[in-house]
Coordinates of C-alpha atoms in Angstrom, one line a residue:
X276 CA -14.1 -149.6 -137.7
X277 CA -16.7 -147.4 -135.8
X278 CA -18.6 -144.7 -138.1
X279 CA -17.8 -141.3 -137.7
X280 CA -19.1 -137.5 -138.4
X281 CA -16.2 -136.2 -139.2
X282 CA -16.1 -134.5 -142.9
X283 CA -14.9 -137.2 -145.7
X284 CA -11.2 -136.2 -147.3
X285 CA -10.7 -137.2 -150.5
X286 CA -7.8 -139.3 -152.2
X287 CA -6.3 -140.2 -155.0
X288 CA -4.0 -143.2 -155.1
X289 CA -1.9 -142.9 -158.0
X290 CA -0.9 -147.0 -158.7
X291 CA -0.7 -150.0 -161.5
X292 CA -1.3 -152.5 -159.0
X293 CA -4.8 -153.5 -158.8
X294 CA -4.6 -156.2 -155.9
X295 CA -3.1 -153.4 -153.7
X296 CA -5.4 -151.2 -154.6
X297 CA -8.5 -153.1 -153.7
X298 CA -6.9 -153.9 -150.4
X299 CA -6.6 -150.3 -149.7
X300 CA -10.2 -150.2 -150.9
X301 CA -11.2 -152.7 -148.5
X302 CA -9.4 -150.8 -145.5
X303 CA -10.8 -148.1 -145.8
X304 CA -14.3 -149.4 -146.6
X305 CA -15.9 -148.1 -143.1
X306 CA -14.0 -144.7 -143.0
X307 CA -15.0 -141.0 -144.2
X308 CA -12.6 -141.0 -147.3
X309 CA -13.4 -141.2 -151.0
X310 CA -11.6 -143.0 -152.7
X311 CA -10.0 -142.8 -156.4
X312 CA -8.2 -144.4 -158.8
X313 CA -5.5 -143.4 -161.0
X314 CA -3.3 -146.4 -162.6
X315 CA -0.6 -144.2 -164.3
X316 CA 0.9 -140.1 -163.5
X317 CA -0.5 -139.3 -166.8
X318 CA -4.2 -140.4 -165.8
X319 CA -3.4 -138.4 -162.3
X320 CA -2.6 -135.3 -164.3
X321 CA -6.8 -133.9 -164.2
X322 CA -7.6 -135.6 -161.1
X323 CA -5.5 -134.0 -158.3
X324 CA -8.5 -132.1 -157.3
X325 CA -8.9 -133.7 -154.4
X326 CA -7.3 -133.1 -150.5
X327 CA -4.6 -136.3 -150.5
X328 CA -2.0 -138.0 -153.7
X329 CA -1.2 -141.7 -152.3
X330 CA 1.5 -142.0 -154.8
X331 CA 2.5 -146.0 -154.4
X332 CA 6.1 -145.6 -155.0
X333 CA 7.6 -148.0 -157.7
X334 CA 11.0 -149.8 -156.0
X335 CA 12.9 -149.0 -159.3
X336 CA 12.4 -145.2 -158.3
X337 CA 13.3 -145.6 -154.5
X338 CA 16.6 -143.7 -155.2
X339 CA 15.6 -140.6 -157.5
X340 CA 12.2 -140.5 -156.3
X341 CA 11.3 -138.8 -160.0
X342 CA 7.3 -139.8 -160.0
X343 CA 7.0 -137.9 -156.1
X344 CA 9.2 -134.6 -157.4
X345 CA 6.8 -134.6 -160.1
X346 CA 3.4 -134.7 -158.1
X347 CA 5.1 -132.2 -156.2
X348 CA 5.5 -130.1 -158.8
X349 CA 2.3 -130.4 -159.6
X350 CA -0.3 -126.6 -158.8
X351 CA -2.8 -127.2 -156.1
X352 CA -3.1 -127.5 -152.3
X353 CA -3.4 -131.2 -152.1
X354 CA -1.0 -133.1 -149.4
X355 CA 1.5 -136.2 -150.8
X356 CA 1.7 -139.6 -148.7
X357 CA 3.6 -141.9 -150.1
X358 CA 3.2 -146.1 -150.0
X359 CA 5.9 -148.7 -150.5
X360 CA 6.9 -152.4 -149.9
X361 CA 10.4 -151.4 -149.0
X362 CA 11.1 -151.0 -145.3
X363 CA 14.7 -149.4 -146.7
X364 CA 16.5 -147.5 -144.2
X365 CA 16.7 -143.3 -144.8
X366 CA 13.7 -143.8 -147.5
X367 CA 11.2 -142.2 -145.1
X368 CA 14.2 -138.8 -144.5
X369 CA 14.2 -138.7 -148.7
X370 CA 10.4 -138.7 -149.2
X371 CA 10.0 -135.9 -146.3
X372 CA 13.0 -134.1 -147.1
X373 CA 11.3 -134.3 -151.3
X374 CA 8.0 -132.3 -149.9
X375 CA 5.7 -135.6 -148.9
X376 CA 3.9 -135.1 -145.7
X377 CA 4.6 -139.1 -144.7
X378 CA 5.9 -142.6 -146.0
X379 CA 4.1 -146.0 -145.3
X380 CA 5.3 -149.7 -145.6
X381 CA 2.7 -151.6 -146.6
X382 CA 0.7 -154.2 -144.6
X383 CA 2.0 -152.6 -141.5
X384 CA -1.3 -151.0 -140.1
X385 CA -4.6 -151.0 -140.0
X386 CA -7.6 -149.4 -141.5
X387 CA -8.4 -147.1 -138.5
X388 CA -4.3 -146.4 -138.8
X389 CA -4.2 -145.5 -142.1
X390 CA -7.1 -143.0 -142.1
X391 CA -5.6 -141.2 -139.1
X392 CA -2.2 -140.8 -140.8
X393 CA -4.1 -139.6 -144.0
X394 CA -6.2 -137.3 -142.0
X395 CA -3.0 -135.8 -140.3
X396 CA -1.1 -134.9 -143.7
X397 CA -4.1 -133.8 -144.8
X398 CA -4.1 -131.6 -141.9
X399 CA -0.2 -130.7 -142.2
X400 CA -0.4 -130.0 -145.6
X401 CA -3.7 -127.6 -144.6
X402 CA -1.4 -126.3 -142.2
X403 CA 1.6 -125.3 -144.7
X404 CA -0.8 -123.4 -146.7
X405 CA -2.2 -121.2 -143.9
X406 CA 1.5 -120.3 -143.3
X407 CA 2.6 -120.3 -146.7
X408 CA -0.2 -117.7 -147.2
X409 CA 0.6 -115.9 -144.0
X410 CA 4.0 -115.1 -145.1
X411 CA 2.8 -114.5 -148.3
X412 CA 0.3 -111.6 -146.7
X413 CA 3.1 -110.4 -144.4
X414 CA 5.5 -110.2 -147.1
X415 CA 3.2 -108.2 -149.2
X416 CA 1.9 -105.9 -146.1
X417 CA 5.9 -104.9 -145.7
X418 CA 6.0 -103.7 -149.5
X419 CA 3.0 -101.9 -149.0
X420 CA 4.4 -100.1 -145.7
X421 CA 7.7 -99.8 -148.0
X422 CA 5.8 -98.2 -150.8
X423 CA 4.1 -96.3 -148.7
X424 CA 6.7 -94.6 -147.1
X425 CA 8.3 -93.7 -150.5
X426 CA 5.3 -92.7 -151.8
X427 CA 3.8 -90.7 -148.6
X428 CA 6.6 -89.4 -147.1
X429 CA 7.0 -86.8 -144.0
X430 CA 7.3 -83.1 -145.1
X431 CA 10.9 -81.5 -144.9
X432 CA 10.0 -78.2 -143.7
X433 CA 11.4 -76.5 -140.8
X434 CA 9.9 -73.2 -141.1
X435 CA 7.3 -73.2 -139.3
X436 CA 5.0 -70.6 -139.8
X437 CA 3.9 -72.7 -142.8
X438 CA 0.6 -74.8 -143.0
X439 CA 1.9 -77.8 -144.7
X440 CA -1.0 -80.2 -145.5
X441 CA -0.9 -83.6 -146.9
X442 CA -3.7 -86.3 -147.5
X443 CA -3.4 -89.7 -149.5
X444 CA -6.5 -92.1 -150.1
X445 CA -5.8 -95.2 -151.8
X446 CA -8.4 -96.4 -154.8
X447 CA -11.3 -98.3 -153.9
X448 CA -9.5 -101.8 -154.1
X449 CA -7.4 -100.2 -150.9
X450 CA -3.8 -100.5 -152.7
X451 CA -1.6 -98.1 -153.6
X452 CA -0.9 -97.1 -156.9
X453 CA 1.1 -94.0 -158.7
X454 CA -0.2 -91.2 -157.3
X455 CA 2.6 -89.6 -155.1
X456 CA 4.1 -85.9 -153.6
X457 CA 6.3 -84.5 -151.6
X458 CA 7.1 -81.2 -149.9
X459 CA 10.6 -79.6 -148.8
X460 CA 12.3 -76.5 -147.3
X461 CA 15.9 -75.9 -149.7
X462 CA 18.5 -74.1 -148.6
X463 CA 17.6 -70.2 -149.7
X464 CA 14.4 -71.1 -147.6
X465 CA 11.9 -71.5 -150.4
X466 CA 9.8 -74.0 -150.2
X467 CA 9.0 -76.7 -153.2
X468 CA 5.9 -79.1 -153.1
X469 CA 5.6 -81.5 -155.6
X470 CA 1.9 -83.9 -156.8
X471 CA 2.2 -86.2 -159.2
X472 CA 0.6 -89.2 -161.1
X473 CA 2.2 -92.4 -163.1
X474 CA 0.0 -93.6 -165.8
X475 CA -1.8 -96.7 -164.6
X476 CA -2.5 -98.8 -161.7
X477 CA -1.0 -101.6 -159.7
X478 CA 2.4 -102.7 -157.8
X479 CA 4.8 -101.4 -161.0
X480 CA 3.2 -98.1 -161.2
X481 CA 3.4 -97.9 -157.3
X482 CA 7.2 -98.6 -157.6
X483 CA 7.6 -96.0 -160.0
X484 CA 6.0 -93.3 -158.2
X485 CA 7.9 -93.9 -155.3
X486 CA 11.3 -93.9 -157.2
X487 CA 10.1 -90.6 -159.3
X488 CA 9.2 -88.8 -155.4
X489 CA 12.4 -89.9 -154.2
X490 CA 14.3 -88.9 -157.0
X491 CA 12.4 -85.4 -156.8
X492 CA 13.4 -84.5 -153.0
X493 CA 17.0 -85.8 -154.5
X494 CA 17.4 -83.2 -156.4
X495 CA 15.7 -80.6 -154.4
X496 CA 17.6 -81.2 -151.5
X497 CA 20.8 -81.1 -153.8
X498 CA 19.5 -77.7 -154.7
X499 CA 19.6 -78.1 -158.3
X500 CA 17.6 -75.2 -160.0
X501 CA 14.0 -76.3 -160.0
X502 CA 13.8 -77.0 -164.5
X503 CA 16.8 -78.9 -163.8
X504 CA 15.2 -81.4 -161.2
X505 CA 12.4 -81.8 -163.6
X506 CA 14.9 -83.3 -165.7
X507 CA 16.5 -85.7 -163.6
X508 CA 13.0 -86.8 -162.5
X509 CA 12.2 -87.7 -166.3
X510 CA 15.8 -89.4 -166.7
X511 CA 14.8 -91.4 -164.0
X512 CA 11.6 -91.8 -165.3
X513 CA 12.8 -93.5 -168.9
X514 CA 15.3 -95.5 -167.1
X515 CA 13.2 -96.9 -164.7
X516 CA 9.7 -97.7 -166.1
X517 CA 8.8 -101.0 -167.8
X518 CA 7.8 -100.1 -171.0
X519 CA 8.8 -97.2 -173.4
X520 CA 4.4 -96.0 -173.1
X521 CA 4.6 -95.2 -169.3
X522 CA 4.7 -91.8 -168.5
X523 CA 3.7 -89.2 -165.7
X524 CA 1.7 -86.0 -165.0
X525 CA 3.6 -83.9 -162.2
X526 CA 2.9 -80.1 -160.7
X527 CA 5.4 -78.9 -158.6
X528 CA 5.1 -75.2 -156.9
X529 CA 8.6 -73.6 -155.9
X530 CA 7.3 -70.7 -153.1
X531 CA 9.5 -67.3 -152.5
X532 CA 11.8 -67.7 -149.5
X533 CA 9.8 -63.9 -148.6
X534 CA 6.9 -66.1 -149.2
X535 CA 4.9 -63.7 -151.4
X536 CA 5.2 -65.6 -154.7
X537 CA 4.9 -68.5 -156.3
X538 CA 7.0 -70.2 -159.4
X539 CA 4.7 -73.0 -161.1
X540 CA 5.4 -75.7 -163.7
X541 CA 2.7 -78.0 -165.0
X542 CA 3.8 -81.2 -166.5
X543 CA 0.7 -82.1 -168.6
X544 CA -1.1 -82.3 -165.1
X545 CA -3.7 -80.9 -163.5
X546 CA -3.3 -76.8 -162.6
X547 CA -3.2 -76.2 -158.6
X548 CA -6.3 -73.8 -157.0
X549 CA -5.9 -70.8 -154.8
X550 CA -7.9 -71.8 -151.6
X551 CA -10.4 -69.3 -150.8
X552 CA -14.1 -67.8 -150.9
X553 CA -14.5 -68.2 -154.0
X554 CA -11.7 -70.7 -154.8
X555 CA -10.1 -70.1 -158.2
X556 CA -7.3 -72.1 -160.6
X557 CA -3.9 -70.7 -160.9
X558 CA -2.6 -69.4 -164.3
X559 CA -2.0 -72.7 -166.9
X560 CA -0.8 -70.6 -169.6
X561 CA 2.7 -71.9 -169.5
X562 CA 1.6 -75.8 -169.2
X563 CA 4.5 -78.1 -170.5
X564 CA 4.0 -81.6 -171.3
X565 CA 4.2 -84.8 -169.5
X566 CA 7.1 -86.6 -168.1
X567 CA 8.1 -89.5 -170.6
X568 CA 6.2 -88.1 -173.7
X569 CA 8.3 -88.1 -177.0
X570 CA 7.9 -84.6 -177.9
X571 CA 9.8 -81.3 -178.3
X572 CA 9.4 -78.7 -175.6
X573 CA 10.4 -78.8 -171.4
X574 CA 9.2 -76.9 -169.0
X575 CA 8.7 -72.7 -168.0
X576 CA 7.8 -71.2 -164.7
X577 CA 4.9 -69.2 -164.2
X578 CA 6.2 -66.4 -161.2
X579 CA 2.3 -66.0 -159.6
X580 CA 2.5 -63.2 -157.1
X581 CA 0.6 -63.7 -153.8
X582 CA -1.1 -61.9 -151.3
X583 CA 0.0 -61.5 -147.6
X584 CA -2.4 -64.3 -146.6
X585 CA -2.7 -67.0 -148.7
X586 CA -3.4 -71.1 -149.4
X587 CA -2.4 -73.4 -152.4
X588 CA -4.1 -76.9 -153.3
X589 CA -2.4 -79.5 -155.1
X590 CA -4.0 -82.9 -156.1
X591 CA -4.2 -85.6 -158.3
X592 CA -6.5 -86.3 -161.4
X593 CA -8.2 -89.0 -159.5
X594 CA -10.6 -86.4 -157.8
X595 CA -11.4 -84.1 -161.0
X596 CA -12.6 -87.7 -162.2
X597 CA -14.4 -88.7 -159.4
X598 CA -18.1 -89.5 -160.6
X599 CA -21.0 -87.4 -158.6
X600 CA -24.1 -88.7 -157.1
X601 CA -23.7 -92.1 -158.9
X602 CA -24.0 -90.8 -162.5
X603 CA -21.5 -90.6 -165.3
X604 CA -21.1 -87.1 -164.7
X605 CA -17.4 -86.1 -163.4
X606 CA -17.1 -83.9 -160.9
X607 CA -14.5 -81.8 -163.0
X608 CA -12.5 -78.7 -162.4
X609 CA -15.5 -76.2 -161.8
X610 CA -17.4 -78.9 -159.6
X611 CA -13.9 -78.9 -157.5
X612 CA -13.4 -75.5 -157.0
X613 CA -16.7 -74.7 -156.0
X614 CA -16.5 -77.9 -153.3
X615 CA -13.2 -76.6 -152.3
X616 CA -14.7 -73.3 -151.7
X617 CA -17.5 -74.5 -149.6
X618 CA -14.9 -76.6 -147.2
X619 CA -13.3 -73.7 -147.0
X620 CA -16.9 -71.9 -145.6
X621 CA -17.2 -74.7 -143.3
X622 CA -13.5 -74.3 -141.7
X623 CA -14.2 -70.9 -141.1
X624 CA -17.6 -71.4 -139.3
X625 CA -16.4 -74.3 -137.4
X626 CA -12.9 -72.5 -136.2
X627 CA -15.4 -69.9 -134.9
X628 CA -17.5 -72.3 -133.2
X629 CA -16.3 -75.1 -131.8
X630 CA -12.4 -76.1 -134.0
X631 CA -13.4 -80.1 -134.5
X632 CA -9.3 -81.1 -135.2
X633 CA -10.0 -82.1 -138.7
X634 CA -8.1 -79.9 -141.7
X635 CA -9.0 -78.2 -144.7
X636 CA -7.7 -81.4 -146.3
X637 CA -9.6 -83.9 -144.1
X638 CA -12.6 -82.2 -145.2
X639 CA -11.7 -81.7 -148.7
X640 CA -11.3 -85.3 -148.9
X641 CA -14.2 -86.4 -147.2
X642 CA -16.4 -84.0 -149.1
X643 CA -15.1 -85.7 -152.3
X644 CA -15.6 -89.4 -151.1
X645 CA -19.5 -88.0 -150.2
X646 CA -20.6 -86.4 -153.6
X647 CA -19.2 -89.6 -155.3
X648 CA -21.2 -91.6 -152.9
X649 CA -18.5 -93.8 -150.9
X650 CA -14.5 -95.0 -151.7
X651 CA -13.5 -93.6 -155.0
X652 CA -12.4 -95.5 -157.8
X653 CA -9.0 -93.8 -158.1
X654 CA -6.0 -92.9 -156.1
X655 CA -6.5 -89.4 -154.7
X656 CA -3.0 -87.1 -152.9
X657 CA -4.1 -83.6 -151.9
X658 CA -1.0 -80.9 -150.7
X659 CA -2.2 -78.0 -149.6
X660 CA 0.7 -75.3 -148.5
X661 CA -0.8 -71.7 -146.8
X662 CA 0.8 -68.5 -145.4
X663 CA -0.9 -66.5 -142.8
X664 CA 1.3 -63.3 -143.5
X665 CA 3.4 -63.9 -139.9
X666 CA 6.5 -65.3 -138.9

């Protein structure tokens, strides 16, 4: 058989025979394959690193098949090709139909043969990966547009003299995670905006979050007085979450239908800032605990009275902690403010000049991801709600 440059592939024949295994040996003497040896399934067991199992099937197992289902079983990426002296009819559907990527009958082909059938369920099985993993991806890319349009949802407000403002930035490993808000018009024509935070990170807390928003506009949109949708959310909450530690941080802001006021309740979360020149924190006098914490005491409203013009930012903790200029140091609630204030400088100056399209949370956002020096570590949701005194 002529030499070739093509890589090596390496296989593992799995057999007690010895004379059929240095015929196999002898085959495949001039081809790119390296060859080894394992006499029993047991010795197999730390071996199957390799890209092809030739399993030579016992006759006595021709019917069950039970050492092939259990190669099959076996972790790893390897293909299965299977060798027998039985030519039986509907033998080659079983071993197919089992997982295998081919059958052989002894002594019917050739070296050359035989390393092109290896080589092709080598590459079939290479093959079923790819797609295996493409589905995989796919499946995981529809959860993520799933979660992401519980989590990120489309703001319910028809009035429309309202700036509604919303920005999301996943952490820096590009998933989401439990960071979520939401904002809606109810039926008196206030308007309730809602940021919150599930403790922890990853695919569960995502879930969460999403559940906890949806349950929140629920309720809102059922126009249940606003302490009484903080309840829900928290039933919700303990039925839902995976283990009895889990909790969540939420703000939510319920504004005056006349727009000239402001009802707040903190749930053990960060306390929203009043958007301006300088940029200052609303009142956290009445802050209440977190959702999902075993202790006495709900939640009080904190009527804030506002002036004919006016702008509210909520966000998450994940830009309070953002580290600065690649120190330890966080940029923290004073560091914010005075960030937030600036953005607002630079709005202003650019509206006069030349408007660029980007909004007060664009910038807010970018700002952040520049002082900490690129992606930050966290997830970040910014709502920012504003009332230019006009109808």
């Amino acid at each position: 058989m002529a030499q070739t440059t093509t890589s090596p592939i390496s296989v593992l024949l799995v057999g007690e025979d010895d004379e059929d295994a240095a015929r196999l040996e002898e085959l495949l003497a001039d081809a790119p394959v390296v060859l080894r040896r394992a006499r029993t399934v047991d010795d197999a067991l730390g071996a199957m690193d390799v890209d092809c199992v030739l399993l030579d099937l016992p006759s006595s197992e021709a019917d069950d098949l039970t050492t092939l289902h259990w190669l099959l079983r076996q972790p790893g990426t390897h293909a299965v090709v299977v060798r027998t002296a039985l030519s039986e009819p509907g033998l080659g559907l079983r071993v197919i139909a089992a997982g295998a990527q081919d059958l052989l009958v002894k002594g019917e082909m050739g070296g050359a043969t035989l390393y092109r059938v290896l080589r092709y369920a080598v590459q079939r099985r290479q093959a079923e990966v790819q797609e295996r993993e493409l589905y995989r991806a796919q499946v995981r890319d529809y959860e993520a547009s799933r979660l992401e349009r519980a989590l990120l949802p489309t703001p319910l407000v028809g009035d429309g003299s309202v700036e509604v403002l919303v920005g999301y930035r996943a952490g820096r490993d590009g998933l989401l995670g439990g960071d979520f808000y939401d904002v809606v018009e109810r039926a008196d024509g206030s308007i309730a905006a809602v940021v919150g935070d599930v403790a922890g990170h990853g695919p569960d807390e995502a879930a969460l979050g999403a559940t906890l928003r949806t349950a929140w506009r629920t309720a809102m949109l059922a126009d249940l007085a606003p302490s009484r949708v903080l309840d829900v959310v928290e039933q919700i909450l303990s039925a839902e979450r995976g283990r009895p530690e889990i909790f969540a941080t939420l703000v939510m802001v319920v504004v005056g239908p006349d727009r000239r006021w402001l009802d707040l309740y903190l749930c053990g979360h960060p306390t929203p800032f009043l958007l301006g020149r300088p940029t200052t924190a609303l009142p956290a006098d009445l802050r209440g605990r977190a959702l999902g914490i075993p202790a006495l005491g709900g939640w009080q409203a904190r009527r804030v009275q506002l002036d004919e013009q006016w702008r509210v930012a909520l966000f998450t903790d994940g830009m309070l902690e953002t580290t600065v200029d690649g120190t330890d140091q966080r940029l923290g609630e004073d560091g914010l403010a005075e960030l937030m204030s600036e953005q607002v400088g630079v709005e202003q100056a650019r509206h006069r000049a030349a408007p660029d399209g980007r909004t007060i949370v664009d910038r807010v956002m970018e700002a952040v991801s520049l002082r900490h020096g690129g992606n930050l570590v966290d997830d970040t949701a910014l709502v920012v709600l504003g009332w230019s005194g006009e109808r």
